[in-house]
Structure formats: C-alpha cells, structure tokens
Short mmCIF file of C-alpha atoms and ligand atoms in Angstrom, two decimals:
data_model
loop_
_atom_site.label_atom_id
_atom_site.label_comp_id
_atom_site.label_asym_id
_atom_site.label_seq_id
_atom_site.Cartn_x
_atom_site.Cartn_y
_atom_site.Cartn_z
CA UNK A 46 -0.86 13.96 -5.92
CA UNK A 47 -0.33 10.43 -4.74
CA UNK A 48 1.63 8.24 -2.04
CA UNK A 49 4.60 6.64 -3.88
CA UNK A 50 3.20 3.15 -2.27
CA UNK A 51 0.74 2.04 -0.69
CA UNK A 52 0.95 -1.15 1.88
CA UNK A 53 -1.67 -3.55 2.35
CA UNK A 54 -1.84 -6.90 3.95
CA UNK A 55 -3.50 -8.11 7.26
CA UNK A 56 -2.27 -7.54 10.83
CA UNK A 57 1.04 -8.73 12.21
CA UNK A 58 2.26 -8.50 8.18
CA UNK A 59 4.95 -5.89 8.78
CA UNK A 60 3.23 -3.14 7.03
CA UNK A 61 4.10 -0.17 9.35
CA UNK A 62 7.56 -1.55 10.39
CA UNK A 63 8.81 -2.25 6.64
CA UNK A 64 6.69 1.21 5.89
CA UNK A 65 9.01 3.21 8.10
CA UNK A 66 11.97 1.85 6.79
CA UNK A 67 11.33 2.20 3.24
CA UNK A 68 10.08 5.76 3.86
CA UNK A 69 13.42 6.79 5.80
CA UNK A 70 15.54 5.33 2.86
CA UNK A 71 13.35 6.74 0.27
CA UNK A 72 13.77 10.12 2.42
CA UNK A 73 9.93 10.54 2.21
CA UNK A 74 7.34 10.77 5.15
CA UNK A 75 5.89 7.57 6.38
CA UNK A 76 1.77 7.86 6.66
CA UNK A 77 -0.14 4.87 8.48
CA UNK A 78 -4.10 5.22 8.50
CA UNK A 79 -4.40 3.86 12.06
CA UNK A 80 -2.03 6.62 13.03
CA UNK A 81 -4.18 9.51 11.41
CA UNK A 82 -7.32 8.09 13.16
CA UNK A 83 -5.96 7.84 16.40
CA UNK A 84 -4.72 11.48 16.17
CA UNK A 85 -8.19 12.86 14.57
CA UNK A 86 -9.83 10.81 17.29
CA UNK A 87 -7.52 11.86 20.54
CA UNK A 88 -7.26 7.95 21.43
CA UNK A 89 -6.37 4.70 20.52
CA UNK A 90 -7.66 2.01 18.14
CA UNK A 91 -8.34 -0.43 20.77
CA UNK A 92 -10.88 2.49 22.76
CA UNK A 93 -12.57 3.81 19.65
CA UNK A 94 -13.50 0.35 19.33
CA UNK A 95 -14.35 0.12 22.78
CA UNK A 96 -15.98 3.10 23.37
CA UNK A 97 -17.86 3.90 19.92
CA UNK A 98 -17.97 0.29 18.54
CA UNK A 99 -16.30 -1.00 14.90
CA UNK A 100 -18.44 0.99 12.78
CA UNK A 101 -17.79 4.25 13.66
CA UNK A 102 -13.80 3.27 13.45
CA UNK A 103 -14.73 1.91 9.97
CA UNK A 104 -16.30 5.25 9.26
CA UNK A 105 -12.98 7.11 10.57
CA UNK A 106 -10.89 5.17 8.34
CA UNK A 107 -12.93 5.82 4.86
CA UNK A 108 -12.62 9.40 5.32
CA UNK A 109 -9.00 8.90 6.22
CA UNK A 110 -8.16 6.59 3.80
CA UNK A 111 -9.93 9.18 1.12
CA UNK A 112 -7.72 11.57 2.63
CA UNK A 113 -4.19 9.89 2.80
CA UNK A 114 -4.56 8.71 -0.85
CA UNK A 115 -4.33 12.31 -1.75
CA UNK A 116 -1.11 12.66 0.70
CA UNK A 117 2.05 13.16 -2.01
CA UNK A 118 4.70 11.22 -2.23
CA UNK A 119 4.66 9.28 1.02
CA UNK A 120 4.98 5.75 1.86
CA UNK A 121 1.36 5.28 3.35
CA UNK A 122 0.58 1.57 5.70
CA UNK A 123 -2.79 0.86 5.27
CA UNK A 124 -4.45 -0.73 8.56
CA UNK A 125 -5.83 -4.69 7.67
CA UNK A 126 -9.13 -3.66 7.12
CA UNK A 127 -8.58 -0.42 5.51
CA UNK A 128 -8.63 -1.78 1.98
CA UNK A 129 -11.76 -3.99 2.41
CA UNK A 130 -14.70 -1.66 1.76
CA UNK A 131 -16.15 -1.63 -1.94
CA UNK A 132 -15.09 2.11 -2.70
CA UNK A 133 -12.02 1.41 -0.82
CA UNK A 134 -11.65 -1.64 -2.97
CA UNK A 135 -12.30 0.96 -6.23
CA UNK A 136 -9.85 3.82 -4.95
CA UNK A 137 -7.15 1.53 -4.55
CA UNK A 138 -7.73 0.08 -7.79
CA UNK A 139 -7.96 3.41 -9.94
CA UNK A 140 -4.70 5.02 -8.23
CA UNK A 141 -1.33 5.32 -9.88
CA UNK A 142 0.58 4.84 -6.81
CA UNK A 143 1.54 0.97 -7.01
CA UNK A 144 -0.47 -1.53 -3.85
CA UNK A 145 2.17 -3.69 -2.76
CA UNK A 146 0.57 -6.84 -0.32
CA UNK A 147 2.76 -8.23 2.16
CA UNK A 148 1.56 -11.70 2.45
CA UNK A 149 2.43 -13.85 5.52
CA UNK A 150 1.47 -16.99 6.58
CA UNK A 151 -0.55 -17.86 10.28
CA UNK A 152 2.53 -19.29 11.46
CA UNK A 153 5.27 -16.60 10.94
CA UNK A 154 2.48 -14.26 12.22
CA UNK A 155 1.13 -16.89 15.22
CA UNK A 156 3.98 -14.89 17.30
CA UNK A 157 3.70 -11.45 16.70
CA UNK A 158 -0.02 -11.41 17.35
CA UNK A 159 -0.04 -13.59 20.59
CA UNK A 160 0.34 -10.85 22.52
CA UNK A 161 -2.43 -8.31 21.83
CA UNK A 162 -0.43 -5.07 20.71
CA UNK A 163 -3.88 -2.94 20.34
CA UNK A 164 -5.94 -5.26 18.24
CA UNK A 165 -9.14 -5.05 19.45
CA UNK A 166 -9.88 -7.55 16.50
CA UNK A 167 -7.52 -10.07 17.76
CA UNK A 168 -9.03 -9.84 21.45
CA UNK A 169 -10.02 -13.76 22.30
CA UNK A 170 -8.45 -16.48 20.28
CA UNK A 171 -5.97 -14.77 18.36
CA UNK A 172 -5.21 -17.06 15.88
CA UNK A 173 -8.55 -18.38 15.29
CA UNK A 174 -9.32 -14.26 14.27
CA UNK A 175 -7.05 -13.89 12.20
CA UNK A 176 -7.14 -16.71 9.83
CA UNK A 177 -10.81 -16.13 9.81
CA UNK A 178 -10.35 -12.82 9.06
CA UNK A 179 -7.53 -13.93 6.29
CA UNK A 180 -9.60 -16.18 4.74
CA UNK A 181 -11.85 -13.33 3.66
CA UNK A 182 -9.79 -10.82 2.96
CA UNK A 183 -6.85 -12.80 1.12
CA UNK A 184 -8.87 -12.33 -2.16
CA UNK A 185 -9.41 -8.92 -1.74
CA UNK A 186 -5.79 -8.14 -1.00
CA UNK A 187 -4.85 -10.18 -4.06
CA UNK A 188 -6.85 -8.50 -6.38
CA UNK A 189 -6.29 -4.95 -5.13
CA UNK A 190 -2.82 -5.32 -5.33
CA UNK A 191 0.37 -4.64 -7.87
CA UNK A 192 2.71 -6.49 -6.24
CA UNK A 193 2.74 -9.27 -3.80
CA UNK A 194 5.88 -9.87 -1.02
CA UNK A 195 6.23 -12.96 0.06
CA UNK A 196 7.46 -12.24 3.48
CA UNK A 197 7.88 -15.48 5.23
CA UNK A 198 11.09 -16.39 6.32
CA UNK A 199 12.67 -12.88 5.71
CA UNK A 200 14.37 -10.06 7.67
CA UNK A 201 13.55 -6.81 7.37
CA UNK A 202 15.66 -5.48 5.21
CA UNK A 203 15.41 -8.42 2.91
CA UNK A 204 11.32 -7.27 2.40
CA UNK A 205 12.61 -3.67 2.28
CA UNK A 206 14.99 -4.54 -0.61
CA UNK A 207 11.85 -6.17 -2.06
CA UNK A 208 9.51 -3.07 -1.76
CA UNK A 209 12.44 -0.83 -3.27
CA UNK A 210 12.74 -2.72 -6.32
CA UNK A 211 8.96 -2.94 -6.87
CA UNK A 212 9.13 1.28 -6.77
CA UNK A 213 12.42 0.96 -9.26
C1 S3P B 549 -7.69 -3.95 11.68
C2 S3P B 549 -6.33 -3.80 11.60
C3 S3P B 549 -5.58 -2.87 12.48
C4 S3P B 549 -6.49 -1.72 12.91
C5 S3P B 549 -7.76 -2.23 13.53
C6 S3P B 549 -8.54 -3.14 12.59
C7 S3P B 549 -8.35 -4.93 10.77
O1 S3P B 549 -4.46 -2.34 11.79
O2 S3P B 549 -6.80 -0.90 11.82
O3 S3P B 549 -7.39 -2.91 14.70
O4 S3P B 549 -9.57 -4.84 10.56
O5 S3P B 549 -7.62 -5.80 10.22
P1 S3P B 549 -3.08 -3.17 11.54
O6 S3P B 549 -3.28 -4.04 10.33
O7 S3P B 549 -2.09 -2.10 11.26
O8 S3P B 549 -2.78 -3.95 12.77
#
C-alpha cells in the first residue's frame, strides 16, 4: 500500500493544482497533507498556526504524513515543509512510490505568493521567506526526490504531461 506519487517542492510550486489534475486523469483520488490536517484539526493552516503555534502543526503533519504514505494508490501533495523532518526525510526515501519535486524559481513564484493565500509562513516579506526558506530546503528536496520538474515557464498541462511520463 502506497500513493502512486508523491509531490514535493516548496509553496507557490503547483503541487496541489498539478496534483489534482494528474489524479483526475489517472482516475485516482487526489490526497494533500495540508488538507488532512485541516480536516483532523476543524480549521485552517493559517489558525493552527495562529492559535497553537508551528510546532504543534509540525506535529499534525508527521502523523499525517505517516498516515497518507500508507494511503493506496493516490496522487498525494505534500505541504513545503512536510518533507523536511529527518524521519520524514527517511520515509520518503525508503518508499516505492516515486517523489517527484516541482522546482520553480523566486520569480515565476514572486506572483503567486504576493498575495497571502493561507501561508502563515509567507506572512511579512513574502519573497524574502521564501527564498530563505528555499535556500534550506532546496537540498533536501533534491535529495529526497526521483524526479525533478522543471516548471518554469510551463502551463499546466505541459507539467502534467511531465508528471505522467515520470509514472509511465
Ligand atoms: C508550509 C507550506 C504550506 C503549509 C504550511 C507550511 C511550509 O503548504 O503546509 O503553511 O513550511 O513550507 P503548501 O506548500 O502547500 O503551501
């Protein structure tokens, strides 16, 4: 039992849009961790981080993360820092199910994460977050994953077309 991908990459990288699609033309379900936590929790990202702080969404997402990696067959979106714990790091690593990283650069993503969409991570300066954030994560993406998608410059269904050949 095993998700037939896994998604990984940092926030604003597509992963739950591209995740959707490829699970609708697989005809599988589409899982995204941030999802399951907000349902377990009964509210959003932005107010468990608001209300309990980071770590207790950090714990949330290792137990869902443990969970979802058992979920079969499904096209599962991990959120940015999902993959960034040591065990996380080792699950990811040990499991069939191919990691595919969906790398984008500060300026294709400058746009999409100007406005904050529920980010409590991306709360004052934006940019400046992220690319801090990116610069220590970007090795740990790279070495968890299978694949990388370069998906600068592409349209959906051009990254889509990417994942499904990755899975052929
Ligand atoms: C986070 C990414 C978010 C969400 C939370 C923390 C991170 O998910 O899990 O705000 O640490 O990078 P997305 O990557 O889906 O935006």
């Amino acid at each position: 039992m095993a998700p037939r991908v896994i998604l990984i990459g940092p926030m604003g990288s597509g992963k739950t849009t591209i995740g959707q699609l490829v699970a609708s033309n697989l005809g599988i379900a589409f899982r995204d961790t941030d999802h399951v936590i907000e349902e377990r929790a009964g509210k959003s990202v932005s107010d468990i981080f608001l209300e309990d702080g980071e770590d207790e969404f950090r714990i949330l997402e290792k137990k869902v993360l443990r969970d979802e990696l058992l979920s079969d067959d499904t096209v599962l979106a991990l959120g940015g820092g999902a993959p960034i714990s040591v065990d996380a790091q080792s699950a990811l690593r040990a499991i069939a199910s191919p990691v595919i990283y969906l790398d984008i650069s500060l300026a294709t993503v400058a746009p999409r994460i100007g406005f904050n969409r529920d980010r409590p991570l991306l709360l004052h300066n934006p940019r400046g977050q992220w690319q801090t954030l990116m610069e220590a994560r970007r090795p740990i993406y790279e070495s968890i994953a299978d694949s990388v998608i370069d998906v600068n410059e592409k349209s959906e269904s051009e990254i889509v077309s990417l994942v499904l050949e990755v899975l052929k």
